[in-house]
mmCIF file of C-alpha atoms and ligand atoms in Angstrom:
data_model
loop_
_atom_site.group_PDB
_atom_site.id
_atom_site.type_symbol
_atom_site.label_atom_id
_atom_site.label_comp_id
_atom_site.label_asym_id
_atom_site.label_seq_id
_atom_site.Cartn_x
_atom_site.Cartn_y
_atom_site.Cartn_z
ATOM 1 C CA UNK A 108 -9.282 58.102 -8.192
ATOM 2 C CA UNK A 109 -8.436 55.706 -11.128
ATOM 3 C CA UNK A 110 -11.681 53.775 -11.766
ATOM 4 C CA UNK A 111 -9.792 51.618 -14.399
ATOM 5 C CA UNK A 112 -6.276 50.212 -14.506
ATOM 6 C CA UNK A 113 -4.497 48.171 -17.028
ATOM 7 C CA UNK A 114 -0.905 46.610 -15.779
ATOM 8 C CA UNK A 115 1.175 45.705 -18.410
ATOM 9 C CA UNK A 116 -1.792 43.808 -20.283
ATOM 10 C CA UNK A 117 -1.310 41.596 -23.641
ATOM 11 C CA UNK A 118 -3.756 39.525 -25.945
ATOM 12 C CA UNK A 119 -2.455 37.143 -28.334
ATOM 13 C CA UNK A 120 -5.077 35.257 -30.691
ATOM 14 C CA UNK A 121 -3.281 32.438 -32.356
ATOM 15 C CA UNK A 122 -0.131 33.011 -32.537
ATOM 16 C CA UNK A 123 -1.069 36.554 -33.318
ATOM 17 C CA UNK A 124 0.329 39.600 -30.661
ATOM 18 C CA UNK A 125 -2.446 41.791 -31.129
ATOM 19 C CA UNK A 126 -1.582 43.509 -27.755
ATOM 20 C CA UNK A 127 1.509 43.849 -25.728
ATOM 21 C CA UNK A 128 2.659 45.972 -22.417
ATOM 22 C CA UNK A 129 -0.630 48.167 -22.785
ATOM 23 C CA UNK A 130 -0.932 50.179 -19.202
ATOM 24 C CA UNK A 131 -3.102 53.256 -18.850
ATOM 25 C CA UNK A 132 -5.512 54.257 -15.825
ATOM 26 C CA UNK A 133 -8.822 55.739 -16.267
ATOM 27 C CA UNK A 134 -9.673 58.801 -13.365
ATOM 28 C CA UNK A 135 -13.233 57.616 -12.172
ATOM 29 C CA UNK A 136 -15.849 60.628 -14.547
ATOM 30 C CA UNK A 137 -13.354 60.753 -17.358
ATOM 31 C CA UNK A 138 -14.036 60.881 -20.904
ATOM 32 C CA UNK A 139 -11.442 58.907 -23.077
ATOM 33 C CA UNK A 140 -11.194 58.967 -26.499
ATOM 34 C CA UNK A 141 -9.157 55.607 -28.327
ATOM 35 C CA UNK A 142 -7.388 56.384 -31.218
ATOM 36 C CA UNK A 143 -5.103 54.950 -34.116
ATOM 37 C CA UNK A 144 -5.047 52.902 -37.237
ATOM 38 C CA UNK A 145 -7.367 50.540 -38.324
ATOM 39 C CA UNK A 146 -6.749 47.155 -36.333
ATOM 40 C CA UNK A 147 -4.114 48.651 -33.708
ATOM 41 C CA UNK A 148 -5.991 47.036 -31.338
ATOM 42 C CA UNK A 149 -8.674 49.800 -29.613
ATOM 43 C CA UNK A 150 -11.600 47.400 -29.814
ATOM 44 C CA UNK A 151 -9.653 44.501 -28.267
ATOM 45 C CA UNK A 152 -8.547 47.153 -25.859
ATOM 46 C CA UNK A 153 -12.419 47.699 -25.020
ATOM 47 C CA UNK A 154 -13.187 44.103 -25.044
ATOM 48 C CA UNK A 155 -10.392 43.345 -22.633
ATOM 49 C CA UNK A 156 -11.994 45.899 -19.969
ATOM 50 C CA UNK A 157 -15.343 45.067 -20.957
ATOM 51 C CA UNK A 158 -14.092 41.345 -19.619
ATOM 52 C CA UNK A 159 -15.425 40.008 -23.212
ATOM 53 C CA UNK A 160 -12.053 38.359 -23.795
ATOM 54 C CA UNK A 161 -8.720 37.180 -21.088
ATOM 55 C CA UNK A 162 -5.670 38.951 -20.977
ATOM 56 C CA UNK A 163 -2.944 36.569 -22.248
ATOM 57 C CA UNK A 164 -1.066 38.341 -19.338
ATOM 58 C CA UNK A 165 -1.166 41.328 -17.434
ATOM 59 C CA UNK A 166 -4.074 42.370 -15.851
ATOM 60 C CA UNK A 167 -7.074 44.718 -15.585
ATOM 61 C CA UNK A 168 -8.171 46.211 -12.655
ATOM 62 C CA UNK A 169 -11.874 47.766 -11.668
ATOM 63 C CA UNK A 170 -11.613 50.193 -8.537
ATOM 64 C CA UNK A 171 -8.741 48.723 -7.506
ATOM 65 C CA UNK A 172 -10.270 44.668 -7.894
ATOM 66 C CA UNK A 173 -9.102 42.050 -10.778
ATOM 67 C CA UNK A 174 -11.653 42.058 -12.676
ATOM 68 C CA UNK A 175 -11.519 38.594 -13.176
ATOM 69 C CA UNK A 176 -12.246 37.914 -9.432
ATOM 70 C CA UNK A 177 -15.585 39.991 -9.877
ATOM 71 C CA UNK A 178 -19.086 38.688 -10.254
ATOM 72 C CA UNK A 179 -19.268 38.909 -14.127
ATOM 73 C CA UNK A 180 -23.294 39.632 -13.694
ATOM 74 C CA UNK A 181 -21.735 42.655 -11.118
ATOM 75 C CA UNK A 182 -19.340 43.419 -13.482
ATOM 76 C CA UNK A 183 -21.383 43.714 -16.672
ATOM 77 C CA UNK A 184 -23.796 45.724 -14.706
ATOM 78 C CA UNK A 185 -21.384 48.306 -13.941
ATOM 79 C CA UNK A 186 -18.662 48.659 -17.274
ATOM 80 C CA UNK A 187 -21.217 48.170 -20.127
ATOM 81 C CA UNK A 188 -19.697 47.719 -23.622
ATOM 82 C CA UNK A 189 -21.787 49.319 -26.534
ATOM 83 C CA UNK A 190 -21.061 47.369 -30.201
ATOM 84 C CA UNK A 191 -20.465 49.350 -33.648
ATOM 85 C CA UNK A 192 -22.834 46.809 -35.313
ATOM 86 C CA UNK A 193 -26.012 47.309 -32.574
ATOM 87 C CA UNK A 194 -27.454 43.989 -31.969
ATOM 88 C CA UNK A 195 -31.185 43.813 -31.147
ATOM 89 C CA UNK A 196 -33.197 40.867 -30.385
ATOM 90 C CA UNK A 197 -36.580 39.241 -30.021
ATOM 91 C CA UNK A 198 -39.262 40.702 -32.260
ATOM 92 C CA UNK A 199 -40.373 43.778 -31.248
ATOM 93 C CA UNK A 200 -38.264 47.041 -30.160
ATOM 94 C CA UNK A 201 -40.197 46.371 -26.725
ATOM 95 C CA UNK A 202 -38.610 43.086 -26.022
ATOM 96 C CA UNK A 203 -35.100 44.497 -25.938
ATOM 97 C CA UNK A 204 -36.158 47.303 -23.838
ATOM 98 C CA UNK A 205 -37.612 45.350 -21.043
ATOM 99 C CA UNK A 206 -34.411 43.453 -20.957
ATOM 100 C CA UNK A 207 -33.045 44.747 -18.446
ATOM 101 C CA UNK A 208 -35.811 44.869 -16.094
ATOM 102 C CA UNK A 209 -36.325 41.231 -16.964
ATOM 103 C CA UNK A 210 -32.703 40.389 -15.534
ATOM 104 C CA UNK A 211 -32.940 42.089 -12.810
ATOM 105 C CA UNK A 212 -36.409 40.789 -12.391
ATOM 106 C CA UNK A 213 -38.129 44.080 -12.083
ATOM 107 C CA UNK A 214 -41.232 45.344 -13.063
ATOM 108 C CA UNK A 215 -40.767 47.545 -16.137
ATOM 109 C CA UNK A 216 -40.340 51.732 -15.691
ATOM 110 C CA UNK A 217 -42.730 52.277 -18.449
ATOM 111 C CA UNK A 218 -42.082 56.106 -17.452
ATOM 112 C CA UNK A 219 -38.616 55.847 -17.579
ATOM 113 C CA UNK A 220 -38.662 54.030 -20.834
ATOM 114 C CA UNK A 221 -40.763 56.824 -22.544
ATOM 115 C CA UNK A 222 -37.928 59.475 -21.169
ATOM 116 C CA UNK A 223 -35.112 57.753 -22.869
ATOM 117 C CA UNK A 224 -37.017 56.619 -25.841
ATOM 118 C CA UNK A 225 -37.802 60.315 -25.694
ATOM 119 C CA UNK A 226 -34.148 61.448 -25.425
ATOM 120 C CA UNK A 227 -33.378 60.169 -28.805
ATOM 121 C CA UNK A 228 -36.067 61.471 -30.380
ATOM 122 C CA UNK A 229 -38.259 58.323 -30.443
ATOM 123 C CA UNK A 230 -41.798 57.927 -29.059
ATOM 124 C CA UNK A 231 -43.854 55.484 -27.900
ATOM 125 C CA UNK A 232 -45.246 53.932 -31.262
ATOM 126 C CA UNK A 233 -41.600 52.305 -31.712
ATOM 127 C CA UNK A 234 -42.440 49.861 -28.825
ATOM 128 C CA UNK A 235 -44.991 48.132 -30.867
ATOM 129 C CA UNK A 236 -42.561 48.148 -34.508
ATOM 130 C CA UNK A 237 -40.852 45.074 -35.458
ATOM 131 C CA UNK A 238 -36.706 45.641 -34.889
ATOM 132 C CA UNK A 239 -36.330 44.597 -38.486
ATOM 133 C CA UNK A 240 -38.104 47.405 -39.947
ATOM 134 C CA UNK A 241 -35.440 49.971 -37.906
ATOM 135 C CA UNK A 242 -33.252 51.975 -39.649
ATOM 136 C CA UNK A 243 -29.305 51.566 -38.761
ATOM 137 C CA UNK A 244 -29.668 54.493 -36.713
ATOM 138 C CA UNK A 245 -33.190 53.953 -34.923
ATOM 139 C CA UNK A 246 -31.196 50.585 -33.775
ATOM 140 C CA UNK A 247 -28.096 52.037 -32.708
ATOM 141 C CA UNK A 248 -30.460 54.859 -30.596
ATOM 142 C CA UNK A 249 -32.388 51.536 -29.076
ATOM 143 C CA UNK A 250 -29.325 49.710 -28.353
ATOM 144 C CA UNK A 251 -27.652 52.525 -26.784
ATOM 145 C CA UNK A 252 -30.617 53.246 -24.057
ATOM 146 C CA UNK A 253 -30.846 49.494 -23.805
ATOM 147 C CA UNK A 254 -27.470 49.958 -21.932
ATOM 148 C CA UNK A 255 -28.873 52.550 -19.707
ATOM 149 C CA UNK A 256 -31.820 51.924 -17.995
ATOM 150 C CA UNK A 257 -29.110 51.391 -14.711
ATOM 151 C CA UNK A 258 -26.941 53.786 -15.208
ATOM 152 C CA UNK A 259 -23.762 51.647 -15.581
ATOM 153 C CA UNK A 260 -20.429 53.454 -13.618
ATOM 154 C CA UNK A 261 -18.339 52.737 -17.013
ATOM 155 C CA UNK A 262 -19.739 52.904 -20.810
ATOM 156 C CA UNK A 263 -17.527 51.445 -23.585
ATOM 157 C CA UNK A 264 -18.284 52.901 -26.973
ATOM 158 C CA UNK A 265 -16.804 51.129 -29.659
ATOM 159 C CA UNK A 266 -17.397 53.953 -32.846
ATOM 160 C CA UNK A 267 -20.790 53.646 -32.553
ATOM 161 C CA UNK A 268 -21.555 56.316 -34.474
ATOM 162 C CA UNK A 269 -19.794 55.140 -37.808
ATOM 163 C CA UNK A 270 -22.165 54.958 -40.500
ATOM 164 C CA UNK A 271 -24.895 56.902 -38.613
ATOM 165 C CA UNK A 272 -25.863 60.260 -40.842
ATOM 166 C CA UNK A 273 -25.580 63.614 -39.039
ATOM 167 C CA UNK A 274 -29.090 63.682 -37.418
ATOM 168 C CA UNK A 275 -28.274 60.071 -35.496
ATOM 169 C CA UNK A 276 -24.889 61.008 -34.605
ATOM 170 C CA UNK A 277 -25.813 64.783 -33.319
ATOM 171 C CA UNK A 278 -28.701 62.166 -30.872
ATOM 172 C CA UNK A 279 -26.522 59.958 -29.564
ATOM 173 C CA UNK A 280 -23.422 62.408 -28.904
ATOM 174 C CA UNK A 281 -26.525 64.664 -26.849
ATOM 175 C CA UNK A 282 -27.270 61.275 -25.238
ATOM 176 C CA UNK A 283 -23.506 60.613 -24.310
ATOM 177 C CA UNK A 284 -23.031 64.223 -23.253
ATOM 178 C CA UNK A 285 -26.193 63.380 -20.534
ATOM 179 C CA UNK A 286 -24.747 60.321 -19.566
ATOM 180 C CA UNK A 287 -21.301 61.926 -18.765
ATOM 181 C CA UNK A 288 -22.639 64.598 -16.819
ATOM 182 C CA UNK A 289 -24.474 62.232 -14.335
ATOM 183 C CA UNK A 290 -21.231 60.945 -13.408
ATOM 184 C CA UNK A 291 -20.394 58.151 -15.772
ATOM 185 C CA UNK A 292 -17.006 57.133 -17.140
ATOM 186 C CA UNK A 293 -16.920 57.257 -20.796
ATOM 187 C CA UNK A 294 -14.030 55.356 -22.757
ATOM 188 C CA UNK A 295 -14.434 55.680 -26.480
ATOM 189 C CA UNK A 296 -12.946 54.300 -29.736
ATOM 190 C CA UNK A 297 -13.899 56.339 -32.835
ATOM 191 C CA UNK A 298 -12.375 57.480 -36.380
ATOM 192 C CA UNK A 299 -14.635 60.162 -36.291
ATOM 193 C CA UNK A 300 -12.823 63.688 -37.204
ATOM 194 C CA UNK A 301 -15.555 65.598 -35.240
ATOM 195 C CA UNK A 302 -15.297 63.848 -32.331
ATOM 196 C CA UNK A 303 -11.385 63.327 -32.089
ATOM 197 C CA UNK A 304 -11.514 67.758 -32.487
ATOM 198 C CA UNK A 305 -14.171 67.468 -29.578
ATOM 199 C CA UNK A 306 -11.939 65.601 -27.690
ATOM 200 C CA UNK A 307 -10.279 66.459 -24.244
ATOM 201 C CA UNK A 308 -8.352 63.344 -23.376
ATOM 202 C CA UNK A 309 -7.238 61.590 -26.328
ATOM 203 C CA UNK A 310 -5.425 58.085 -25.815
ATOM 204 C CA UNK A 311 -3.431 57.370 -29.612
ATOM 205 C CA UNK A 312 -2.884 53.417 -30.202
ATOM 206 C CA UNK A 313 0.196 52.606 -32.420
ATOM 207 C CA UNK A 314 0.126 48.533 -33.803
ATOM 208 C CA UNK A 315 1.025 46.337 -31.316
ATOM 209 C CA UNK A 316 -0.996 48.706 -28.001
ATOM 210 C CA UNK A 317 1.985 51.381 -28.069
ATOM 211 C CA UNK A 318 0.370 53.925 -26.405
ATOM 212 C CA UNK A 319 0.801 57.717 -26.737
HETATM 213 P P1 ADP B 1374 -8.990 48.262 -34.092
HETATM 214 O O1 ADP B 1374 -10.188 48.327 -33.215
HETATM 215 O O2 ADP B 1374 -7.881 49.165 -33.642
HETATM 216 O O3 ADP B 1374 -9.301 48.451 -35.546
HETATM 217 P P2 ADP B 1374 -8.986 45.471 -33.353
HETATM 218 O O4 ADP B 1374 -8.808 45.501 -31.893
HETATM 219 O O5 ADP B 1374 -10.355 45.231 -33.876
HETATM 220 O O6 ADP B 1374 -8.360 46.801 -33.984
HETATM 221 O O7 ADP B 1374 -8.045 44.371 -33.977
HETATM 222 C C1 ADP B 1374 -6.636 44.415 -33.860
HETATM 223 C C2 ADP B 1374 -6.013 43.320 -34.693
HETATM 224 O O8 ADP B 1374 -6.233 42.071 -34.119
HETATM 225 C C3 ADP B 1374 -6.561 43.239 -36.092
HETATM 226 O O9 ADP B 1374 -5.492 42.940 -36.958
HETATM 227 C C4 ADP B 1374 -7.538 42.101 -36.020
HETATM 228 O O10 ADP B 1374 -7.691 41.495 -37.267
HETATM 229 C C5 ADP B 1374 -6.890 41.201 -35.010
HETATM 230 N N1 ADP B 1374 -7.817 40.384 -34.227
HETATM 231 C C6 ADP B 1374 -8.706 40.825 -33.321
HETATM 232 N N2 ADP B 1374 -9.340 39.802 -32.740
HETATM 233 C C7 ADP B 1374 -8.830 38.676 -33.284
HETATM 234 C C8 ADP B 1374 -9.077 37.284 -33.125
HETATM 235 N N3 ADP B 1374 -9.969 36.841 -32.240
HETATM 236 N N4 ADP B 1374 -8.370 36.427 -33.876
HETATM 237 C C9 ADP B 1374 -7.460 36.885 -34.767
HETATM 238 N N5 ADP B 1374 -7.184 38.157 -34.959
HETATM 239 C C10 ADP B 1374 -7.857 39.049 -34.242
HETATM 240 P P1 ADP B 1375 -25.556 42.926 -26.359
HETATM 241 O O1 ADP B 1375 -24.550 42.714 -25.276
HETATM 242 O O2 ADP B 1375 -25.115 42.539 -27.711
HETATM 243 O O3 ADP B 1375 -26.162 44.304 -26.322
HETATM 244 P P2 ADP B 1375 -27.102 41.001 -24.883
HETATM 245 O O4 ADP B 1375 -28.197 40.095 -25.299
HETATM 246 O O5 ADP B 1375 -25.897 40.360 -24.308
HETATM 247 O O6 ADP B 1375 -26.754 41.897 -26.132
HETATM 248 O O7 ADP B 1375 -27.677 42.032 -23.831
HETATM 249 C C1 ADP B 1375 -28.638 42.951 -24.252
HETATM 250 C C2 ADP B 1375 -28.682 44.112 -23.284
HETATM 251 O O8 ADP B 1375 -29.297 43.704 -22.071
HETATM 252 C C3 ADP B 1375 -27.339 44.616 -22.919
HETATM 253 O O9 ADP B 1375 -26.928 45.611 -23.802
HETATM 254 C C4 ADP B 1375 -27.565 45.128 -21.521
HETATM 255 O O10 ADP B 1375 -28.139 46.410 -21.552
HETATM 256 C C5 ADP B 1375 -28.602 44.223 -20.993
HETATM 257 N N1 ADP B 1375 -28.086 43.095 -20.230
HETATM 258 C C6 ADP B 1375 -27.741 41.881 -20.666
HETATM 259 N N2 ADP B 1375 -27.369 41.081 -19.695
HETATM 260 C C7 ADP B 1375 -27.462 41.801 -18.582
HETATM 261 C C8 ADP B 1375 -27.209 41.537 -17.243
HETATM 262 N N3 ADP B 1375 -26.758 40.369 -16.795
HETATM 263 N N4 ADP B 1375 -27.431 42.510 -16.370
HETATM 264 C C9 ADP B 1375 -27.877 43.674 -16.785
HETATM 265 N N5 ADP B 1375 -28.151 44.005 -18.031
HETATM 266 C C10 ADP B 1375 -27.941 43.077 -18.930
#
């Protein structure tokens, strides 16, 4: 079953056509790679499903509902978008991992925290450090298992593993792996040679959201 469907959907900023007639669907475990020139579009493709920004028209639909007649808590709960610039906050890497326990006013997992701070090869002393003495790859790691504490059913990656060295990238691509095999849709954008040859389903963005 399609988990994701885009009708004929086009974003115009200004009187800039960024996007125009862009239709795919997205089979519910899939792993989709965005491709394509620099500024084709593929993050405001993401942004678009991840119900950041409107469709000028068309439309964008989320098991087989508008998304813009769903909840937008519900909704960000269950298509989480993941940013190529990471963006922690508060003071302490703690503070942005009880996040979401906080929303969802729950008591923290501090056993599940330690697993996924585990699964990218962090430990428990990182809870206490200040998020301004992270590395770009210690905050990508934290930003990505920010995202999954609830599993969400669909993650957006927008290439974020550009910039990362080979150690980072080779944890969060392990991490992603994980997170696909319990079932979660993965849609990403990347310019990353390795992982467009590790691809399987490969969607190639032309200017203007032509879509190959
Ligand atoms: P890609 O991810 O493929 O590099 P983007 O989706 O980031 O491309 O951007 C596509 C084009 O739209 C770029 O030319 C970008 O400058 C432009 N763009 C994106 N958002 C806006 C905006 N809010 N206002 C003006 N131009 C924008
Ligand atoms: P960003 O979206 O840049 O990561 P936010 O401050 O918007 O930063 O959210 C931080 C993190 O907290 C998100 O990545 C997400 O994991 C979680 N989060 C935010 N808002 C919600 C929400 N309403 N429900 C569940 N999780 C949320």
């Amino acid at each position: 079953m399609a988990i994701l469907k885009l009708r004929n959907v086009a974003y115009q900023a200004g009187q800039k056509q960024i996007l125009q007639n862009v239709s795919f669907e997205v089979e519910e475990g899939a792993f989709l790679t965005l491709i394509g020139p620099s500024g084709a579009g593929k993050s405001t493709i993401l942004k678009l499903i991840a119900n950041l920004i409107n469709p000028t028209s068309g439309k964008i639909f989320f098991r087989e509902k508008d998304i813009m007649k769903i909840d937008p808590l519900i909704y960000r709960r269950s298509v989480s978008y993941c940013f190529q610039q990471p963006s922690l906050f508060g003071e302490k890497v703690a503070d942005n991992l009880s996040f979401p326990y906080e929303v969802r006013k729950q008591a923290v997992d501090r056993k599940r925290l330690l697993q996924l701070l585990h699964e990218v090869s962090l430990e428990a002393d990182y809870l206490d450090k200040d998020v301004t003495s992270l590395s770009g790859g210690e905050k990508q790691r934290i930003a990505l298992i920010r995202n999954l504490f609830f599993l969400p059913e669909v993650l957006l990656l927008d290439e974020v593993t550009t910039g990362l060295d080979e150690d980072n990238k080779a944890i969060v691509h392990q991490l992603i792996e994980r997170v696909h095999q319990q079932g979660v849709t993965i849609i990403q954008v990347t310019h990353d040679q390795d992982e467009i040859t590790a691809a399987q389903n490969i969607i190639r963005i032309k200017k203007g959201g032509i879509l190959e």
